[in-house]
XYZ file of C-alpha atoms in Angstrom:
740
model
C -11.938 111.876 -45.190
C -8.844 109.632 -44.614
C -6.682 109.796 -47.767
C -5.797 106.064 -47.482
C -9.494 105.210 -48.253
C -10.535 107.689 -50.739
C -11.651 106.014 -54.005
C -12.342 107.067 -57.347
C -15.675 106.994 -58.894
C -16.697 108.317 -62.278
C -20.539 108.474 -62.431
C -22.457 107.494 -65.670
C -23.591 111.178 -66.101
C -19.632 111.992 -65.970
C -18.779 109.864 -68.865
C -17.265 111.161 -72.063
C -16.096 109.321 -75.021
C -12.574 108.646 -76.629
C -13.387 110.343 -80.064
C -12.197 113.712 -80.642
C -14.108 116.243 -82.616
C -12.946 116.161 -86.213
C -12.363 119.691 -87.907
C -12.946 121.463 -84.582
C -10.726 124.620 -83.945
C -11.102 124.451 -80.299
C -7.854 124.087 -78.336
C -7.377 122.309 -75.133
C -4.336 122.139 -73.006
C -3.378 120.181 -69.797
C -1.296 122.072 -67.188
C 0.418 120.335 -64.011
C 2.914 122.753 -62.661
C 1.595 124.702 -59.513
C 2.266 128.077 -61.102
C 0.149 127.243 -63.940
C -2.616 125.157 -61.985
C -2.944 127.898 -59.070
C -5.269 130.330 -61.046
C -7.766 127.454 -61.446
C -7.951 126.227 -57.875
C -10.999 128.038 -56.862
C -12.870 126.345 -59.840
C -11.462 122.954 -59.150
C -12.741 123.131 -55.642
C -16.195 124.352 -56.680
C -16.514 121.665 -59.368
C -15.324 118.883 -56.997
C -17.905 119.949 -54.337
C -20.678 120.021 -56.765
C -19.970 116.429 -57.777
C -19.009 115.267 -54.141
C -21.439 112.370 -54.351
C -19.517 110.717 -57.145
C -16.014 111.908 -56.446
C -15.910 111.927 -52.820
C -15.026 114.941 -50.686
C -11.729 116.715 -50.258
C -11.273 119.962 -48.305
C -9.950 122.933 -50.306
C -6.778 122.912 -48.372
C -6.206 119.312 -49.261
C -6.811 120.027 -53.024
C -4.249 122.924 -52.719
C -1.846 120.627 -50.978
C -2.024 118.246 -53.939
C -1.558 121.141 -56.393
C 1.560 122.516 -54.626
C 3.148 118.949 -54.795
C 2.148 118.978 -58.512
C -0.376 116.116 -58.182
C -3.111 117.976 -59.973
C -3.804 118.122 -63.751
C -6.074 120.711 -64.974
C -7.579 120.788 -68.340
C -8.141 124.065 -69.933
C -9.749 125.459 -73.157
C -8.217 128.803 -74.768
C -10.852 131.053 -75.852
C -9.294 134.196 -77.208
C -6.665 135.248 -74.774
C -8.395 133.517 -72.009
C -7.804 129.950 -70.467
C -11.114 128.370 -69.153
C -11.285 125.551 -66.754
C -12.850 122.411 -68.350
C -11.826 119.455 -65.949
C -9.165 118.061 -63.580
C -7.560 114.858 -62.573
C -6.255 114.428 -58.904
C -3.667 111.732 -58.292
C -1.487 110.414 -55.414
C 1.996 109.099 -56.355
C 3.407 106.273 -54.125
C 6.332 105.052 -56.017
C 6.419 102.920 -57.911
C 2.647 103.242 -58.354
C 0.228 106.133 -58.804
C -3.477 106.325 -57.743
C -6.063 108.341 -59.399
C -8.231 110.103 -56.741
C -10.557 112.276 -58.609
C -11.429 112.924 -62.406
C -14.009 115.376 -63.622
C -15.041 116.739 -67.107
C -17.351 119.745 -66.873
C -20.781 118.883 -68.700
C -20.175 121.029 -71.657
C -16.812 119.355 -72.542
C -18.142 115.815 -72.464
C -17.993 113.479 -75.289
C -14.827 115.087 -76.753
C -12.376 112.527 -75.754
C -10.889 114.849 -72.979
C -11.018 112.448 -70.140
C -8.929 110.040 -72.288
C -6.366 112.910 -72.842
C -6.049 113.595 -69.075
C -5.417 109.791 -68.417
C -2.861 109.656 -71.373
C -1.018 112.737 -69.903
C -0.757 110.885 -66.414
C 0.493 107.782 -68.214
C 3.187 109.691 -70.083
C 4.270 111.627 -67.109
C 4.311 108.554 -64.873
C 6.414 106.580 -67.387
C 8.911 109.333 -67.753
C 9.450 109.244 -63.828
C 9.846 105.425 -63.840
C 6.462 104.506 -62.223
C 5.315 100.996 -62.902
C 1.683 101.277 -62.641
C -1.477 103.438 -62.072
C -4.577 102.496 -60.194
C -7.996 103.774 -60.130
C -10.965 102.527 -57.950
C -14.388 102.123 -59.639
C -17.627 100.996 -58.152
C -18.686 97.809 -59.944
C -22.201 98.998 -60.672
C -21.102 102.005 -62.660
C -21.167 100.228 -66.009
C -20.172 103.098 -68.375
C -17.261 104.073 -66.154
C -15.885 100.728 -66.184
C -16.242 100.469 -69.781
C -14.184 103.568 -70.000
C -11.429 102.400 -67.847
C -11.400 99.039 -69.792
C -10.803 101.016 -72.976
C -7.944 102.867 -71.205
C -6.521 99.470 -70.567
C -6.936 99.365 -66.757
C -7.577 95.696 -65.942
C -9.391 94.556 -62.510
C -6.763 93.558 -60.305
C -8.826 92.833 -57.214
C -12.242 93.266 -55.751
C -12.875 95.013 -52.410
C -15.865 95.991 -50.321
C -17.031 99.631 -50.275
C -18.530 101.664 -47.659
C -21.229 100.151 -45.365
C -23.689 102.794 -46.312
C -23.851 102.023 -50.142
C -22.668 98.339 -49.661
C -20.833 98.555 -53.083
C -18.352 96.494 -54.587
C -15.062 98.414 -55.550
C -13.086 97.219 -58.578
C -9.331 98.201 -58.120
C -8.302 98.532 -61.632
C -4.481 98.790 -62.574
C -2.717 100.004 -65.864
C 0.873 98.617 -66.352
C 3.121 101.289 -67.810
C 5.684 100.652 -70.371
C 8.567 101.567 -68.184
C 11.855 99.759 -68.417
C 11.859 97.402 -65.556
C 13.964 94.636 -63.767
C 11.130 92.566 -63.778
C 8.760 91.993 -66.731
C 5.106 93.069 -66.578
C 2.504 90.600 -66.011
C 1.656 90.320 -69.711
C -1.898 90.737 -69.050
C -3.676 93.081 -71.364
C -6.785 93.376 -73.522
C -5.026 91.024 -76.168
C -4.338 88.528 -73.381
C -6.772 88.833 -70.679
C -6.199 85.250 -69.233
C -2.273 85.521 -69.441
C -2.086 82.541 -71.822
C 1.250 81.578 -73.319
C 0.911 83.048 -76.656
C 3.950 81.907 -78.542
C 5.012 82.744 -82.190
C 4.083 80.457 -85.051
C 7.690 79.257 -85.494
C 7.870 78.246 -81.614
C 6.890 74.574 -81.267
C 6.508 72.463 -78.232
C 9.878 70.328 -77.921
C 9.387 66.768 -76.692
C 11.949 64.195 -75.556
C 12.085 60.821 -77.300
C 12.340 57.728 -75.249
C 14.596 55.047 -77.008
C 11.884 52.434 -77.035
C 9.944 54.809 -79.504
C 12.886 55.213 -81.751
C 13.144 51.358 -82.208
C 9.309 51.111 -82.884
C 9.860 53.077 -86.263
C 10.997 49.649 -87.661
C 8.290 48.371 -89.881
C 7.779 45.026 -88.334
C 7.547 46.403 -84.507
C 4.101 45.962 -83.022
C 3.773 49.687 -82.236
C 5.066 50.805 -85.612
C 1.919 52.700 -86.734
C 1.987 54.765 -83.535
C 5.641 55.627 -84.010
C 4.927 56.438 -87.714
C 2.083 58.782 -86.796
C 4.324 60.610 -84.291
C 7.128 61.307 -86.891
C 4.453 62.377 -89.514
C 3.180 64.795 -86.998
C 6.610 66.192 -86.218
C 7.392 66.599 -89.973
C 4.093 68.400 -90.098
C 5.146 71.084 -87.603
C 2.807 70.179 -84.893
C 5.907 70.029 -82.556
C 9.613 69.220 -82.425
C 11.603 66.201 -81.191
C 14.888 65.932 -79.253
C 16.647 63.326 -77.330
C 18.670 63.199 -74.012
C 22.177 62.385 -73.735
C 20.906 59.404 -71.610
C 19.897 57.863 -74.959
C 23.372 57.670 -76.412
C 24.488 56.144 -73.079
C 21.902 53.642 -73.047
C 22.718 52.483 -76.793
C 26.439 52.213 -75.767
C 25.575 50.230 -72.618
C 23.288 47.760 -74.500
C 25.341 47.371 -77.656
C 27.326 44.116 -78.260
C 31.027 44.312 -77.095
C 33.194 45.838 -79.876
C 30.319 46.993 -81.915
C 28.531 50.338 -82.452
C 24.755 50.318 -82.611
C 23.401 51.788 -85.931
C 20.800 53.806 -84.029
C 23.474 55.847 -82.506
C 24.476 57.358 -85.863
C 20.649 58.112 -86.380
C 20.126 59.880 -83.319
C 22.835 62.533 -84.035
C 20.245 64.355 -86.179
C 18.210 65.359 -83.132
C 19.128 68.129 -80.738
C 20.184 66.694 -77.284
C 19.920 67.838 -73.777
C 22.265 66.703 -70.822
C 21.188 65.910 -67.379
C 23.344 67.633 -64.802
C 24.841 66.004 -61.792
C 24.319 67.490 -58.354
C 21.938 67.498 -55.220
C 19.106 69.138 -57.102
C 18.896 66.483 -59.658
C 19.367 63.696 -56.864
C 16.267 65.117 -55.326
C 14.240 65.218 -58.331
C 15.204 61.642 -59.386
C 14.351 60.426 -55.856
C 10.862 62.117 -56.080
C 10.270 60.659 -59.597
C 11.163 57.211 -58.297
C 8.368 57.325 -55.573
C 5.919 58.253 -58.283
C 6.971 55.743 -61.074
C 8.369 52.697 -59.119
C 7.038 53.115 -55.546
C 7.422 49.676 -54.579
C 10.719 48.809 -56.153
C 12.188 52.108 -54.802
C 11.159 51.146 -51.128
C 12.592 47.689 -51.609
C 15.895 49.172 -53.151
C 15.487 47.102 -56.322
C 15.607 49.776 -59.051
C 17.448 48.500 -62.134
C 19.851 50.353 -64.626
C 16.924 50.559 -66.911
C 14.652 52.149 -64.240
C 17.317 54.811 -63.531
C 17.530 55.483 -67.194
C 13.914 55.929 -67.625
C 13.778 58.380 -64.569
C 16.724 60.485 -66.021
C 14.805 60.932 -69.136
C 11.927 62.489 -67.247
C 14.290 64.534 -65.085
C 15.954 65.868 -68.222
C 12.725 67.180 -69.427
C 12.096 68.846 -65.970
C 15.459 70.532 -65.876
C 15.306 72.002 -69.250
C 11.758 73.000 -69.088
C 10.731 70.904 -72.232
C 6.990 70.125 -73.212
C 7.216 66.668 -72.121
C 8.367 63.119 -72.771
C 7.216 60.549 -75.568
C 7.360 56.999 -74.360
C 6.051 53.636 -74.546
C 7.102 52.528 -71.031
C 4.116 51.542 -69.012
C 5.114 52.501 -65.642
C 5.971 56.192 -66.564
C 2.786 56.514 -68.552
C 0.855 55.193 -65.541
C 2.342 57.797 -63.285
C 1.853 60.638 -66.116
C -1.108 62.412 -64.366
C 1.110 62.639 -61.076
C 4.108 63.934 -62.978
C 1.982 66.476 -64.821
C 0.479 67.737 -61.404
C 3.941 68.019 -59.789
C 6.123 69.193 -62.620
C 3.679 70.526 -65.350
C 5.133 68.425 -68.196
C 3.405 65.947 -70.483
C 4.215 62.247 -70.597
C 2.510 60.830 -73.488
C 2.744 57.768 -75.785
C 3.018 58.105 -79.617
C -0.577 56.990 -79.909
C -1.612 60.327 -78.479
C -0.824 61.740 -81.611
C -3.074 59.811 -83.827
C -6.511 60.603 -84.518
C -9.330 58.382 -83.123
C -10.607 56.248 -85.961
C -14.326 56.505 -84.700
C -14.371 60.262 -85.108
C -17.019 61.099 -87.399
C -15.932 63.010 -90.673
C -17.260 66.342 -91.557
C -19.965 66.176 -94.095
C -22.505 68.981 -93.807
C -24.322 71.525 -96.235
C -25.368 74.978 -95.085
C -27.856 77.546 -96.649
C -26.180 81.080 -96.540
C -27.620 84.671 -96.420
C -26.327 85.003 -99.967
C -28.957 82.237 -101.114
C -26.107 79.897 -101.779
C -25.043 76.432 -100.401
C -21.752 75.659 -98.822
C -20.576 72.239 -97.928
C -18.100 71.346 -95.026
C -16.255 68.066 -96.104
C -13.101 66.266 -94.858
C -10.071 66.839 -97.226
C -8.845 63.653 -99.061
C -5.741 63.119 -101.218
C -7.562 63.853 -104.280
C -8.293 67.314 -103.065
C -4.846 68.327 -102.788
C -4.492 70.442 -105.942
C -7.554 72.461 -105.101
C -6.378 73.156 -101.540
C -2.917 74.155 -102.666
C -4.563 76.571 -105.145
C -6.443 78.124 -102.175
C -3.435 78.245 -100.067
C -1.272 80.029 -102.784
C -4.116 82.517 -103.233
C -3.864 83.563 -99.553
C -0.070 84.086 -99.793
C 1.233 80.876 -98.586
C 4.412 79.540 -100.139
C 5.177 75.800 -100.924
C 7.547 75.656 -98.102
C 4.879 76.964 -95.670
C 2.296 74.401 -96.987
C 4.882 71.624 -96.320
C 5.506 73.047 -92.798
C 2.187 72.028 -91.444
C -0.626 73.533 -93.655
C -0.767 70.150 -95.510
C 0.044 67.495 -93.028
C 2.051 64.725 -94.476
C -0.929 62.252 -94.090
C -3.943 63.939 -95.197
C -6.234 61.014 -94.561
C -6.896 61.757 -90.993
C -4.354 59.731 -89.332
C -2.333 62.484 -87.617
C -4.558 65.651 -88.316
C -8.108 66.838 -89.140
C -8.258 68.521 -92.527
C -11.436 69.866 -93.719
C -12.676 72.345 -96.269
C -15.617 74.587 -96.957
C -16.562 74.255 -100.753
C -18.714 76.354 -102.984
C -19.397 73.888 -105.736
C -16.070 72.327 -106.681
C -13.983 75.419 -105.402
C -12.629 75.444 -101.700
C -12.946 78.953 -100.155
C -11.874 77.936 -96.606
C -9.701 75.418 -95.075
C -8.572 74.251 -91.638
C -6.309 71.707 -90.124
C -5.167 70.663 -86.733
C -3.400 67.913 -84.889
C -4.664 64.908 -82.980
C -5.950 65.456 -79.315
C -3.790 68.370 -78.390
C -1.325 65.886 -76.955
C 1.332 68.768 -76.830
C -0.922 70.557 -74.305
C -1.782 73.117 -77.085
C -3.820 72.389 -80.118
C -2.376 74.075 -83.106
C -5.073 75.110 -85.523
C -4.377 76.605 -88.999
C -7.105 78.466 -90.749
C -7.078 79.939 -94.275
C -9.961 81.662 -96.006
C -10.332 83.222 -99.411
C -11.609 86.601 -98.337
C -12.108 87.839 -101.818
C -15.061 85.528 -102.060
C -18.481 86.721 -101.251
C -18.937 83.710 -99.155
C -15.858 84.095 -96.977
C -17.732 85.179 -93.809
C -19.984 82.259 -94.016
C -17.114 79.862 -94.718
C -15.057 81.313 -91.750
C -18.247 80.809 -89.331
C -18.614 77.349 -90.575
C -14.856 76.269 -89.853
C -14.671 78.101 -86.484
C -17.793 76.414 -85.153
C -16.822 73.091 -86.425
C -13.432 73.487 -84.759
C -15.055 74.496 -81.336
C -17.428 71.573 -81.550
C -14.704 68.992 -82.167
C -12.479 70.432 -79.628
C -15.315 70.857 -76.962
C -15.843 67.155 -77.190
C -12.290 66.607 -75.923
C -12.731 68.451 -72.466
C -10.787 71.695 -71.960
C -8.139 72.576 -74.633
C -5.604 75.407 -75.251
C -5.947 76.509 -78.872
C -3.331 78.324 -81.007
C -4.821 79.659 -84.123
C -2.257 80.388 -86.917
C -3.378 82.441 -89.833
C -1.862 83.511 -92.988
C -1.312 87.272 -93.531
C -4.277 89.663 -94.196
C -7.007 87.438 -92.768
C -8.933 90.279 -91.135
C -12.435 88.595 -91.453
C -10.936 85.576 -89.831
C -9.384 87.596 -87.012
C -12.732 89.616 -86.457
C -14.942 86.596 -86.210
C -12.526 84.638 -84.109
C -12.505 87.567 -81.562
C -16.209 87.032 -81.323
C -15.623 83.458 -80.342
C -13.128 84.425 -77.550
C -9.726 84.278 -79.498
C -7.232 87.046 -78.373
C -3.856 88.116 -79.903
C -1.865 91.213 -80.693
C -2.578 92.566 -84.184
C 1.128 92.311 -85.329
C 1.042 88.533 -84.685
C -0.238 85.784 -86.900
C -1.391 83.538 -83.853
C -4.403 83.987 -81.786
C -4.951 82.072 -78.557
C -8.044 80.714 -76.736
C -8.781 78.403 -73.808
C -11.914 76.167 -74.301
C -13.546 75.102 -71.289
C -16.498 73.245 -72.866
C -18.380 72.927 -69.660
C -21.511 74.018 -67.871
C -20.233 74.566 -64.302
C -22.751 73.921 -61.507
C -22.469 73.790 -57.727
C -21.846 70.017 -57.991
C -19.182 70.133 -60.813
C -17.191 73.239 -59.649
C -14.494 71.494 -57.760
C -13.753 68.799 -60.271
C -13.688 71.025 -63.173
C -11.603 73.792 -61.308
C -9.042 71.193 -60.335
C -8.920 69.810 -63.853
C -8.563 73.171 -65.412
C -5.735 74.241 -63.167
C -3.801 70.727 -63.612
C -4.276 70.764 -67.220
C -4.282 74.358 -68.465
C -2.890 76.432 -65.617
C -5.938 78.578 -65.134
C -7.210 78.503 -61.565
C -10.589 79.571 -60.631
C -11.641 80.263 -57.057
C -11.627 77.461 -54.702
C -15.285 77.752 -53.921
C -18.014 78.820 -56.471
C -18.922 82.419 -56.022
C -22.611 83.611 -55.641
C -24.127 85.446 -58.389
C -24.383 89.319 -58.034
C -24.698 90.573 -61.578
C -23.319 89.520 -65.211
C -20.578 91.929 -64.750
C -19.236 90.842 -61.371
C -15.659 90.224 -61.324
C -14.403 86.731 -60.949
C -10.821 86.099 -59.247
C -8.636 84.023 -61.308
C -4.867 83.058 -61.386
C -3.539 83.076 -64.848
C -1.161 80.216 -66.173
C 1.882 82.656 -65.673
C 0.938 83.192 -61.846
C -0.625 86.468 -62.062
C -3.828 87.145 -60.040
C -6.486 89.283 -61.785
C -10.212 89.721 -62.047
C -12.377 89.153 -65.126
C -15.987 90.033 -65.492
C -18.160 86.976 -65.747
C -19.698 87.848 -68.927
C -16.159 88.365 -70.316
C -14.934 85.192 -68.701
C -17.614 82.878 -70.223
C -16.701 84.462 -73.711
C -12.992 84.011 -73.274
C -13.644 80.209 -72.198
C -16.585 79.596 -74.519
C -18.395 77.503 -74.863
C -18.802 77.767 -71.045
C -21.500 78.562 -68.574
C -21.131 79.578 -64.846
C -24.302 78.717 -63.224
C -23.593 80.525 -60.185
C -25.925 80.098 -57.139
C -28.577 83.086 -57.524
C -27.984 83.498 -61.247
C -31.253 84.142 -62.807
C -32.762 81.428 -65.161
C -35.777 81.202 -67.276
C -37.470 78.024 -69.068
C -39.056 78.752 -72.386
C -40.879 76.628 -74.820
C -39.744 75.692 -78.316
C -41.176 73.495 -80.989
C -39.277 70.391 -82.045
C -38.728 71.368 -85.669
C -37.436 74.877 -84.591
C -35.348 73.290 -81.826
C -33.320 71.015 -84.221
C -32.164 73.839 -86.457
C -31.785 76.632 -83.894
C -30.049 74.740 -81.287
C -28.758 71.788 -83.080
C -30.489 69.400 -80.963
C -31.749 66.790 -83.187
C -30.082 63.257 -82.300
C -30.372 62.330 -85.990
C -28.391 64.130 -88.704
C -30.336 65.878 -91.571
C -29.730 65.090 -95.262
C -30.859 68.689 -96.048
C -28.701 71.693 -95.830
C -28.758 73.345 -92.417
C -30.513 76.725 -92.148
C -28.880 80.127 -92.240
C -29.150 80.305 -88.329
C -26.716 77.480 -87.849
C -23.995 79.808 -89.393
C -24.088 82.210 -86.399
C -22.301 82.063 -82.984
C -25.168 84.237 -81.581
C -28.719 83.163 -82.407
C -32.121 84.799 -82.184
C -35.140 83.294 -80.227
C -38.416 85.092 -81.020
C -41.353 85.119 -78.648
C -44.332 87.282 -77.430
C -43.699 90.934 -76.408
C -44.625 90.201 -72.709
C -41.640 87.928 -72.389
C -39.061 90.651 -72.779
C -38.946 91.372 -68.944
C -37.769 87.878 -68.457
C -34.746 88.147 -70.718
C -32.255 90.163 -69.009
C -28.679 90.022 -70.081
C -26.844 87.158 -68.581
C -29.803 85.268 -67.731
C -29.562 81.494 -68.243
C -32.243 80.342 -70.818
C -33.530 76.660 -70.708
C -35.473 75.479 -73.813
C -38.294 73.070 -73.253
C -39.073 71.082 -76.333
C -42.841 70.858 -76.485
C -44.975 67.912 -77.473
C -45.896 69.595 -80.702
C -44.861 67.883 -83.898
C -43.699 64.696 -81.706
C -41.481 66.856 -79.369
C -39.713 65.244 -76.511
C -41.487 66.953 -73.646
C -38.246 67.685 -72.023
C -35.719 70.406 -71.137
C -33.073 69.756 -74.046
C -30.704 72.760 -73.928
C -29.300 75.678 -71.916
C -27.699 78.910 -73.229
C -26.875 82.411 -72.217
C -28.834 85.571 -72.989
C -26.752 88.381 -74.669
C -29.608 90.857 -75.026
C -33.349 91.196 -75.871
C -35.370 93.740 -77.553
C -38.727 94.274 -79.252
C -39.169 94.298 -83.012
C -42.221 94.750 -85.263
C -43.128 91.805 -87.368
C -42.811 93.735 -90.553
C -39.237 95.070 -89.565
C -36.079 94.329 -91.630
C -35.504 90.552 -91.998
C -31.795 90.773 -90.668
C -32.943 89.634 -87.283
C -34.535 86.624 -88.907
C -31.354 85.487 -90.533
C -30.082 84.417 -86.917
C -33.361 82.708 -86.182
C -35.325 79.677 -87.871
C -38.147 81.837 -88.578
C -39.231 83.599 -91.855
C -41.744 86.418 -92.309
C -44.078 83.701 -93.662
C -44.047 81.495 -90.517
C -43.672 84.186 -87.787
C -47.470 83.614 -87.028
C -46.744 80.105 -85.829
C -45.433 81.714 -82.481
C -48.296 84.180 -82.013
C -50.352 86.828 -83.883
C -48.982 89.901 -81.850
C -47.362 92.530 -84.237
C -44.541 92.820 -81.839
C -41.961 90.062 -81.146
C -39.309 89.783 -78.556
C -36.031 89.072 -79.931
C -33.487 87.372 -77.585
C -29.866 87.029 -78.643
C -28.275 84.065 -76.926
C -25.074 82.100 -77.341
C -22.828 79.419 -75.501
C -25.643 76.849 -76.405
C -25.067 73.264 -74.543
C -27.215 70.338 -75.488
C -28.096 68.586 -72.406
C -26.577 65.088 -72.262
C -29.749 63.843 -70.570
C -32.949 65.741 -71.369
C -34.899 66.497 -68.328
C -38.234 64.843 -68.862
C -41.797 66.305 -67.850
C -42.122 64.029 -65.014
C -39.021 65.227 -63.468
C -40.057 68.945 -64.156
C -43.396 68.332 -62.353
C -41.554 66.782 -59.294
C -39.424 69.983 -59.242
C -42.555 72.086 -59.305
C -42.142 73.688 -62.716
C -43.766 71.259 -65.139
C -47.463 71.984 -65.059
C -49.361 72.920 -68.389
C -49.653 76.645 -67.449
C -45.893 76.855 -66.642
C -44.867 75.316 -70.031
C -46.733 77.404 -72.497
C -44.784 80.610 -72.143
C -41.612 81.818 -70.577
C -41.370 81.603 -66.812
C -38.605 82.303 -64.459
C -37.014 79.333 -62.429
C -35.948 79.323 -58.797
C -32.271 78.565 -57.998
C -33.206 75.259 -56.421
C -35.108 74.431 -59.640
C -32.308 75.450 -61.822
C -29.768 73.544 -59.757
C -31.989 70.238 -59.728
C -32.398 70.310 -63.537
C -28.612 70.751 -64.062
C -27.823 68.022 -61.690
C -30.122 65.560 -63.539
C -29.025 66.737 -66.954
C -25.280 66.413 -66.198
C -25.246 63.692 -63.633
C -22.632 60.983 -64.786
C -23.568 57.439 -65.056
């Protein structure tokens, strides 16, 4: 076999875990020098030959050559005075990277964490020798092997086609070593799989102020309210403000002869940024002129004010600031084009003000602890109670003033909500308006000493994502006080990621169901707005763990499993061509609570199931075969109890299993069923429990007449779970999400 094409495969029956035996007196060692490896070469060759279907074939002479070049690690166990062969790792260094060619642990030594020790030895050795990365090639269908390499922090760099005979997809996995380098690592790891910019809590977006916004602070100006909201948001630590030196020049140019504009003294409190002169700046100004003032630029009629406006934008570009805040109509009109070309935001002060039509939170929830929690908007009268909660979780008065309690807590510049147990708040969250800064900063604090803390955290996170999803894709930075372990754990299940030593987690919310018709528009919008680039064309479905190529916001290419990508971007569904889908019936009273699909709000507390991100749908035992992991599940609301006779929602299957009706009631907490009403879905003593998440209520329910036209709406097709063909799925989605 040609060495350039040899690839590494660890078969499922070759797996071992990462946990060492506690209290064992067994002694293992790893040898790597030829003099120490040579006595074990015969056993290495025999073991490799015995597993050649998994490892690939190397002649004995090739293995000996690797050993002589000290490219073979041998794992041994000490038994008395004898050293016994236990496994080996074969690698090929090609500076600055190393490639793992084979790894094998004998059957009797598996599940002892020894494979991890071999990989760790290679990591340490390669780091010491100045290598940058280590690669391993793993077949995509070897699920357990891929889980092992994921735990070893080998991310998927690319996908390649394997040999013709097996027709496998090969995942090329890479681990970046902590070697001092001239160039930084990609920043991609298990804590930041999408390469999102994860800034510290005290690093805030910096916006440049246009002069017209500064003048609008005056109380009698027409746009005073917007300007006031802007400065309140800045004082609440959602972002920072600065000026360009062009503002000072503009004030001097427009001042009365012999007089100084009072505003000139005021602007000295802000940091300022100059615009350099030179050919590069001239090119940027000319490009901006074609975007902002195309007609006047062609006619050569740009005014001094026009040039001044362009210099503001150019200053933002030169210093890589977050953006420009202005009321200038021409610049705001050109904002999308400027964002696309230069990656900066151009917004008006109104972008920092909440929409007054946004409904306030006012919902009660039943909890597993037989209590009732209430989610309410925070008003000024609640301020003492919220301060008590924030003090209890360790926040100082200065921290509260620096964003945790926005200056205007009435909803003008920020959403402020709390989860109450009676008259006591046990959870609190606040975030700014619309994410105008490009990143929505969310602050959550929960009293984790409360027995209701988990439920309170779930309520806040789900409310947050529900509100954010309504605003299209958003990049979220979640700030937490110290020692909020429960919030971190639950947030991870919602797709938030971040390092344990940071008080910030990040997440990109897609909030979309991607179909063949919407792929291009969503892909373009996601790349322009959030910097994450999906493939240009929608891939076909192979399996839920297939690798999707992405380009991260920092420009790195990587591959992410479809299942993980949907979680990281949740709520999100990738309805790839060929992805399995089923349609299953649900009664209207169950749908309202399990899916949140009722168009009318209930005055009664919501059931326990609404607290959970992953919910349970129960059905007859024969339906188990339809609910494979990754399958799309479409819910058909039946006519029973005045149901709508339409497909009303779509979600993703996480797993499915059988349970006896008299089993533990824990499963039922995530559903809307109880031990008393289980018989409403059939008298069978076994039930299929389907765990699902990423729920989307269809904007347009697909009625029975449409289903019949598509060939999936006959009576016998609607009384139980049935698979859908791909054309049927795509047609349902097209009708459900078709825009007016």
